[in-house]
């Protein structure tokens, strides 16, 4: 198939490469000429604008895949494509757009006869080798038409054992992609996926922090351990119930830099965690872990806050507690009082 790919960043460029390797033709566009020209040298057709992308897509219905930042940038691209494409053509948003924006985009384009698909795409920079896990929303006939594209991008069965009880025959889910439902459903599922990711990463981070601080001077001397974090991460990868790809990445980082001195600990959030918490509130669903993990990211980006200074001031006011002068262990405080 021939498909347009708009946005050639960390994922868009590699997705184009994976598609071309599978025999598909990609008409690519990026605002940076150097980026699109580099892909052209690998076999892509470089376009100079969105209009040029549409012009070069000679197969109908045309399909244009967006891999752009969520929000205004994607909104503008969808609007422009709405004025360039024809009835029956397809726009795919493979970025991390808010699912309610997808519903709005789908309604707008439907008025012009243009079909809209939202595709939550997971795989990051490793997707070119591992494949991309995709959660797709939109009209079934449009999704079915693009099945060769999704199949090429997906990981396939690989060496993962089949889940007992799923029945005979390969399903799309087993190959790494699903049609989750109508417009917005794909990005909604991906949004919750990323919220879960926040919680998993935070649990690993806290666990390794506890391990690292087991040699704290605030502990009894015979209870202090100096633990080998790279070895612990490695052994957990092998047969442990908490093994995962995220742990694999953490183990690799610790093997290269056991103290993680290359990292400041400033952790950004890209929006999906917030949207997941908002959805939980709308549905009245408790989401303690995901919410706490999101707040931990907020905290990582600040020094001591005014609120924390307020806490310290109140503790000093009612108990004369002086910052930095007390043991961390509450039991040690109790013993001192006795």
CSV table of C-alpha atoms in Angstrom, one decimal:
chain,number,residue,atom,x,y,z
A,1,UNK,CA,0.0,0.0,0.0
A,2,UNK,CA,1.0,3.6,-0.4
A,3,UNK,CA,0.6,5.8,2.7
A,4,UNK,CA,1.5,9.3,3.8
A,5,UNK,CA,3.4,9.8,7.1
A,6,UNK,CA,3.4,13.3,8.6
A,7,UNK,CA,5.9,13.8,11.5
A,8,UNK,CA,9.2,12.0,11.3
A,9,UNK,CA,10.4,12.2,15.0
A,10,UNK,CA,11.4,9.3,17.2
A,11,UNK,CA,8.5,7.1,16.1
A,12,UNK,CA,7.3,8.5,12.8
A,13,UNK,CA,10.6,8.0,11.0
A,14,UNK,CA,11.1,4.4,12.3
A,15,UNK,CA,7.5,3.5,11.5
A,16,UNK,CA,8.1,4.6,8.0
A,17,UNK,CA,11.2,2.4,7.8
A,18,UNK,CA,9.3,-0.6,9.2
A,19,UNK,CA,6.6,-0.1,6.6
A,20,UNK,CA,9.0,0.2,3.7
A,21,UNK,CA,10.8,-2.9,4.9
A,22,UNK,CA,7.5,-4.7,4.6
A,23,UNK,CA,7.1,-3.5,1.0
A,24,UNK,CA,4.8,-0.5,1.5
A,25,UNK,CA,5.5,2.9,-0.1
A,26,UNK,CA,5.7,5.9,2.2
A,27,UNK,CA,5.2,9.5,1.2
A,28,UNK,CA,6.8,11.4,4.1
A,29,UNK,CA,6.7,15.0,5.3
A,30,UNK,CA,8.5,16.8,8.2
A,31,UNK,CA,9.0,20.5,8.6
A,32,UNK,CA,12.7,19.8,8.8
A,33,UNK,CA,13.9,19.2,5.2
A,34,UNK,CA,17.0,17.3,6.4
A,35,UNK,CA,14.8,14.7,8.2
A,36,UNK,CA,12.6,14.0,5.2
A,37,UNK,CA,15.5,13.9,2.8
A,38,UNK,CA,17.3,11.4,5.0
A,39,UNK,CA,14.3,9.1,4.7
A,40,UNK,CA,14.2,9.7,0.9
A,41,UNK,CA,17.7,8.2,0.7
A,42,UNK,CA,16.3,5.1,2.3
A,43,UNK,CA,13.5,4.7,-0.2
A,44,UNK,CA,10.7,7.0,0.9
A,45,UNK,CA,9.1,9.7,-1.2
A,46,UNK,CA,9.8,13.1,0.3
A,47,UNK,CA,7.0,15.7,0.1
A,48,UNK,CA,7.4,19.4,0.7
A,49,UNK,CA,4.0,20.1,2.3
A,50,UNK,CA,0.8,18.4,3.3
A,51,UNK,CA,-0.7,19.4,-0.1
A,52,UNK,CA,2.3,17.7,-1.7
A,53,UNK,CA,1.7,14.6,0.3
A,54,UNK,CA,-1.9,14.4,-0.8
A,55,UNK,CA,-0.8,15.0,-4.4
A,56,UNK,CA,1.7,12.2,-4.4
A,57,UNK,CA,-0.7,9.7,-2.9
A,58,UNK,CA,-2.0,8.3,-6.2
A,59,UNK,CA,-3.8,5.3,-4.8
A,60,UNK,CA,-7.4,5.8,-3.6
A,61,UNK,CA,-8.7,5.9,-1.1
A,62,UNK,CA,-5.7,7.9,0.2
A,63,UNK,CA,-4.4,7.3,3.7
A,64,UNK,CA,-2.4,9.8,5.8
A,65,UNK,CA,-0.9,8.9,9.1
A,66,UNK,CA,-0.1,11.7,11.6
A,67,UNK,CA,2.7,11.3,14.2
A,68,UNK,CA,2.6,14.7,15.7
A,69,UNK,CA,2.4,16.3,19.2
A,70,UNK,CA,-1.1,16.2,20.7
A,71,UNK,CA,-3.1,19.4,20.7
A,72,UNK,CA,-2.8,22.4,18.5
A,73,UNK,CA,-0.2,20.9,16.1
A,74,UNK,CA,-2.4,17.8,15.4
A,75,UNK,CA,-5.6,20.0,15.3
A,76,UNK,CA,-4.0,22.2,12.6
A,77,UNK,CA,-2.9,19.2,10.5
A,78,UNK,CA,-6.3,17.5,10.7
A,79,UNK,CA,-8.0,20.8,9.7
A,80,UNK,CA,-5.6,21.3,6.7
A,81,UNK,CA,-6.0,17.7,5.5
A,82,UNK,CA,-9.8,18.1,5.8
A,83,UNK,CA,-9.5,20.7,3.0
A,84,UNK,CA,-7.2,18.6,0.8
A,85,UNK,CA,-8.6,15.1,0.9
A,86,UNK,CA,-11.6,13.7,-0.8
A,87,UNK,CA,-14.6,11.6,0.4
A,88,UNK,CA,-13.5,8.1,1.3
A,89,UNK,CA,-10.0,9.1,2.2
A,90,UNK,CA,-8.6,8.2,5.6
A,91,UNK,CA,-6.8,10.2,8.3
A,92,UNK,CA,-5.0,8.2,11.0
A,93,UNK,CA,-3.8,10.0,14.2
A,94,UNK,CA,-1.1,7.7,15.6
A,95,UNK,CA,0.2,10.1,18.2
A,96,UNK,CA,-1.0,10.6,21.8
A,97,UNK,CA,-4.0,12.8,21.3
A,98,UNK,CA,-6.8,13.1,23.9
A,99,UNK,CA,-9.6,10.8,23.0
A,100,UNK,CA,-12.2,13.5,23.2
A,101,UNK,CA,-10.3,15.4,20.5
A,102,UNK,CA,-10.6,12.3,18.3
A,103,UNK,CA,-14.3,12.3,18.7
A,104,UNK,CA,-14.4,15.9,17.6
A,105,UNK,CA,-12.0,15.3,14.7
A,106,UNK,CA,-14.1,12.3,13.5
A,107,UNK,CA,-17.3,14.3,13.5
A,108,UNK,CA,-15.7,17.2,11.6
A,109,UNK,CA,-14.2,15.1,8.9
A,110,UNK,CA,-17.3,12.9,8.6
A,111,UNK,CA,-19.2,16.0,7.4
A,112,UNK,CA,-16.8,15.9,4.4
A,113,UNK,CA,-17.0,12.2,3.9
A,114,UNK,CA,-13.4,11.7,5.2
A,115,UNK,CA,-12.9,8.8,7.6
A,116,UNK,CA,-10.9,9.3,10.8
A,117,UNK,CA,-9.0,6.6,12.7
A,118,UNK,CA,-7.3,7.1,16.1
A,119,UNK,CA,-4.4,4.7,16.8
A,120,UNK,CA,-2.8,4.6,20.2
A,121,UNK,CA,0.7,3.4,19.4
A,122,UNK,CA,3.2,1.9,21.9
A,123,UNK,CA,6.7,0.8,21.1
A,124,UNK,CA,8.9,3.9,21.4
A,125,UNK,CA,12.3,3.9,19.9
A,126,UNK,CA,12.5,0.1,19.9
A,127,UNK,CA,9.4,-0.3,17.8
A,128,UNK,CA,11.3,-0.5,14.5
A,129,UNK,CA,12.8,-3.8,15.7
A,130,UNK,CA,10.2,-5.1,18.2
A,131,UNK,CA,7.1,-3.8,16.3
A,132,UNK,CA,4.4,-1.5,17.6
A,133,UNK,CA,1.4,-2.4,19.8
A,134,UNK,CA,-1.6,-0.6,18.4
A,135,UNK,CA,-5.0,0.2,19.9
A,136,UNK,CA,-7.3,1.4,17.1
A,137,UNK,CA,-10.5,3.4,17.1
A,138,UNK,CA,-12.8,4.3,14.2
A,139,UNK,CA,-15.1,2.9,11.5
A,140,UNK,CA,-14.6,-0.8,10.9
A,141,UNK,CA,-14.5,-0.5,7.1
A,142,UNK,CA,-11.6,2.0,7.3
A,143,UNK,CA,-9.7,-0.1,9.9
A,144,UNK,CA,-10.2,-3.2,7.8
A,145,UNK,CA,-8.9,-1.4,4.7
A,146,UNK,CA,-5.7,-0.5,6.5
A,147,UNK,CA,-5.1,-4.0,8.0
A,148,UNK,CA,-2.0,-4.6,5.8
A,149,UNK,CA,-0.5,-1.4,7.3
A,150,UNK,CA,-1.3,-2.4,10.9
A,151,UNK,CA,-0.1,-5.9,10.3
A,152,UNK,CA,3.3,-4.6,9.0
A,153,UNK,CA,3.8,-2.3,12.0
A,154,UNK,CA,2.7,-4.9,14.7
A,155,UNK,CA,5.1,-7.3,16.4
A,156,UNK,CA,3.3,-10.4,15.2
A,157,UNK,CA,3.0,-13.6,17.3
A,158,UNK,CA,6.8,-13.7,18.0
A,159,UNK,CA,7.9,-16.1,20.8
A,160,UNK,CA,5.2,-15.1,23.3
A,161,UNK,CA,3.2,-18.2,24.4
A,162,UNK,CA,-0.4,-18.1,23.5
A,163,UNK,CA,-2.8,-17.4,26.4
A,164,UNK,CA,-4.7,-20.5,27.5
A,165,UNK,CA,-8.3,-20.5,26.6
A,166,UNK,CA,-8.2,-18.0,23.7
A,167,UNK,CA,-9.3,-20.7,21.2
A,168,UNK,CA,-7.8,-21.7,17.9
A,169,UNK,CA,-6.5,-19.4,15.1
A,170,UNK,CA,-4.5,-16.2,15.4
A,171,UNK,CA,-6.3,-13.0,16.4
A,172,UNK,CA,-5.3,-9.5,15.7
A,173,UNK,CA,-4.8,-9.0,19.5
A,174,UNK,CA,-2.2,-11.9,19.5
A,175,UNK,CA,-0.4,-10.2,16.6
A,176,UNK,CA,-0.2,-6.9,18.5
A,177,UNK,CA,-3.1,-4.8,17.4
A,178,UNK,CA,-6.9,-4.5,18.1
A,179,UNK,CA,-9.8,-2.5,16.8
A,180,UNK,CA,-10.9,-1.2,20.2
A,181,UNK,CA,-14.1,0.5,19.1
A,182,UNK,CA,-15.5,3.7,17.6
A,183,UNK,CA,-13.7,7.0,17.3
A,184,UNK,CA,-11.8,7.8,20.4
A,185,UNK,CA,-11.7,4.2,21.7
A,186,UNK,CA,-8.1,3.6,20.5
A,187,UNK,CA,-6.6,6.6,22.2
A,188,UNK,CA,-8.7,6.0,25.3
A,189,UNK,CA,-7.2,2.5,25.7
A,190,UNK,CA,-3.7,3.8,25.0
A,191,UNK,CA,-4.3,6.6,27.6
A,192,UNK,CA,-5.1,4.0,30.3
A,193,UNK,CA,-2.1,2.0,29.1
A,194,UNK,CA,0.1,4.9,29.8
A,195,UNK,CA,-1.5,5.6,33.1
A,196,UNK,CA,-0.7,2.0,34.1
A,197,UNK,CA,2.9,2.6,32.8
A,198,UNK,CA,3.2,5.5,35.3
A,199,UNK,CA,2.2,3.2,38.2
A,200,UNK,CA,4.5,0.4,37.2
A,201,UNK,CA,7.5,2.7,36.7
A,202,UNK,CA,6.8,4.5,40.0
A,203,UNK,CA,6.7,1.1,41.8
A,204,UNK,CA,10.1,0.1,40.4
A,205,UNK,CA,11.5,3.5,41.2
A,206,UNK,CA,10.4,3.4,44.8
A,207,UNK,CA,11.6,-0.2,45.3
A,208,UNK,CA,15.1,0.6,44.0
A,209,UNK,CA,15.2,3.7,46.2
A,210,UNK,CA,14.4,1.6,49.2
A,211,UNK,CA,17.1,-0.9,48.3
A,212,UNK,CA,19.7,1.9,47.7
A,213,UNK,CA,19.0,3.5,51.1
A,214,UNK,CA,19.4,0.3,53.1
A,215,UNK,CA,22.9,1.5,54.1
A,216,UNK,CA,21.5,4.7,55.6
A,217,UNK,CA,23.3,6.0,58.7
A,218,UNK,CA,19.9,6.4,60.4
A,219,UNK,CA,19.6,2.6,60.6
A,220,UNK,CA,21.1,0.4,63.2
A,221,UNK,CA,24.6,-0.6,62.1
A,222,UNK,CA,23.8,-4.3,62.0
A,223,UNK,CA,20.7,-3.6,59.8
A,224,UNK,CA,22.6,-1.7,57.1
A,225,UNK,CA,23.2,-3.5,53.8
A,226,UNK,CA,25.2,-2.2,50.8
A,227,UNK,CA,23.2,-3.8,48.0
A,228,UNK,CA,24.3,-4.4,44.4
A,229,UNK,CA,21.5,-2.8,42.5
A,230,UNK,CA,22.6,-3.9,39.0
A,231,UNK,CA,22.7,-7.5,40.2
A,232,UNK,CA,19.3,-7.3,41.9
A,233,UNK,CA,17.8,-5.8,38.7
A,234,UNK,CA,19.4,-8.6,36.7
A,235,UNK,CA,18.3,-11.4,38.9
A,236,UNK,CA,14.7,-10.1,38.9
A,237,UNK,CA,14.7,-10.3,35.1
A,238,UNK,CA,15.1,-14.1,35.3
A,239,UNK,CA,12.1,-16.0,36.6
A,240,UNK,CA,10.7,-13.3,38.9
A,241,UNK,CA,7.0,-12.4,38.9
A,242,UNK,CA,8.0,-8.7,38.5
A,243,UNK,CA,10.0,-9.2,35.3
A,244,UNK,CA,9.0,-6.9,32.5
A,245,UNK,CA,10.4,-4.9,29.6
A,246,UNK,CA,10.5,-1.8,31.9
A,247,UNK,CA,12.6,-3.8,34.3
A,248,UNK,CA,14.8,-4.8,31.4
A,249,UNK,CA,15.4,-1.1,30.6
A,250,UNK,CA,16.1,-0.3,34.2
A,251,UNK,CA,18.6,-3.1,34.5
A,252,UNK,CA,20.4,-1.9,31.4
A,253,UNK,CA,20.6,1.6,32.8
A,254,UNK,CA,22.0,0.4,36.1
A,255,UNK,CA,24.5,-1.9,34.4
A,256,UNK,CA,25.9,1.2,32.6
A,257,UNK,CA,25.7,3.6,35.5
A,258,UNK,CA,24.9,2.1,38.9
A,259,UNK,CA,24.4,5.4,40.6
A,260,UNK,CA,22.4,6.8,37.6
A,261,UNK,CA,24.6,9.9,37.8
A,262,UNK,CA,23.7,10.9,34.2
A,263,UNK,CA,20.1,11.6,35.3
A,264,UNK,CA,18.8,14.5,37.3
A,265,UNK,CA,15.5,12.8,38.4
A,266,UNK,CA,13.4,15.5,36.6
A,267,UNK,CA,10.5,13.4,35.3
A,268,UNK,CA,8.2,15.0,32.8
A,269,UNK,CA,4.6,13.8,32.1
A,270,UNK,CA,3.2,13.8,28.6
A,271,UNK,CA,-0.4,14.2,29.4
A,272,UNK,CA,-1.9,10.7,29.3
A,273,UNK,CA,-1.4,10.2,33.1
A,274,UNK,CA,-3.5,13.4,33.8
A,275,UNK,CA,-6.2,12.3,31.3
A,276,UNK,CA,-6.4,8.9,32.9
A,277,UNK,CA,-6.9,10.4,36.4
A,278,UNK,CA,-9.5,12.8,34.9
A,279,UNK,CA,-11.3,9.8,33.4
A,280,UNK,CA,-11.2,8.0,36.7
A,281,UNK,CA,-12.8,11.0,38.4
A,282,UNK,CA,-15.5,11.2,35.7
A,283,UNK,CA,-16.3,7.4,36.2
A,284,UNK,CA,-15.9,7.6,40.0
A,285,UNK,CA,-13.3,4.8,39.8
A,286,UNK,CA,-10.6,4.9,42.5
A,287,UNK,CA,-7.1,5.2,40.9
A,288,UNK,CA,-4.9,5.5,43.9
A,289,UNK,CA,-1.6,4.2,42.3
A,290,UNK,CA,-1.9,6.0,39.0
A,291,UNK,CA,-2.8,9.3,40.7
A,292,UNK,CA,0.1,9.0,43.2
A,293,UNK,CA,2.5,8.2,40.4
A,294,UNK,CA,1.4,11.3,38.5
A,295,UNK,CA,1.9,13.5,41.6
A,296,UNK,CA,5.3,11.9,42.1
A,297,UNK,CA,6.3,13.2,38.7
A,298,UNK,CA,5.1,16.7,39.6
A,299,UNK,CA,7.2,16.5,42.7
A,300,UNK,CA,10.3,15.4,40.8
A,301,UNK,CA,10.3,18.8,39.0
A,302,UNK,CA,10.5,20.9,42.1
A,303,UNK,CA,12.8,21.7,45.0
A,304,UNK,CA,11.3,22.0,48.4
A,305,UNK,CA,7.9,23.7,48.0
A,306,UNK,CA,6.2,26.5,49.9
A,307,UNK,CA,3.8,23.9,51.2
A,308,UNK,CA,6.7,21.9,52.6
A,309,UNK,CA,8.1,25.0,54.3
A,310,UNK,CA,4.6,25.6,55.7
A,311,UNK,CA,4.6,22.0,57.1
A,312,UNK,CA,8.0,22.6,58.7
A,313,UNK,CA,6.9,25.9,60.2
A,314,UNK,CA,3.8,24.3,61.8
A,315,UNK,CA,5.9,21.4,63.2
A,316,UNK,CA,8.3,23.9,64.7
A,317,UNK,CA,5.4,25.9,66.1
A,318,UNK,CA,3.7,23.1,68.0
A,319,UNK,CA,6.6,21.0,68.9
A,320,UNK,CA,9.8,22.9,68.4
A,321,UNK,CA,11.0,20.5,65.8
A,322,UNK,CA,14.1,21.8,64.0
A,323,UNK,CA,14.7,20.8,60.4
A,324,UNK,CA,17.5,18.3,59.9
A,325,UNK,CA,18.0,17.8,63.7
A,326,UNK,CA,15.8,14.7,64.2
A,327,UNK,CA,16.4,11.0,63.4
A,328,UNK,CA,14.5,9.8,60.3
A,329,UNK,CA,13.3,6.7,62.2
A,330,UNK,CA,10.2,7.4,64.3
A,331,UNK,CA,11.2,4.6,66.7
A,332,UNK,CA,14.5,6.4,67.4
A,333,UNK,CA,12.5,9.5,68.4
A,334,UNK,CA,10.3,7.4,70.7
A,335,UNK,CA,13.4,5.8,72.3
A,336,UNK,CA,15.0,9.2,72.8
A,337,UNK,CA,11.8,10.4,74.6
A,338,UNK,CA,11.9,7.4,76.9
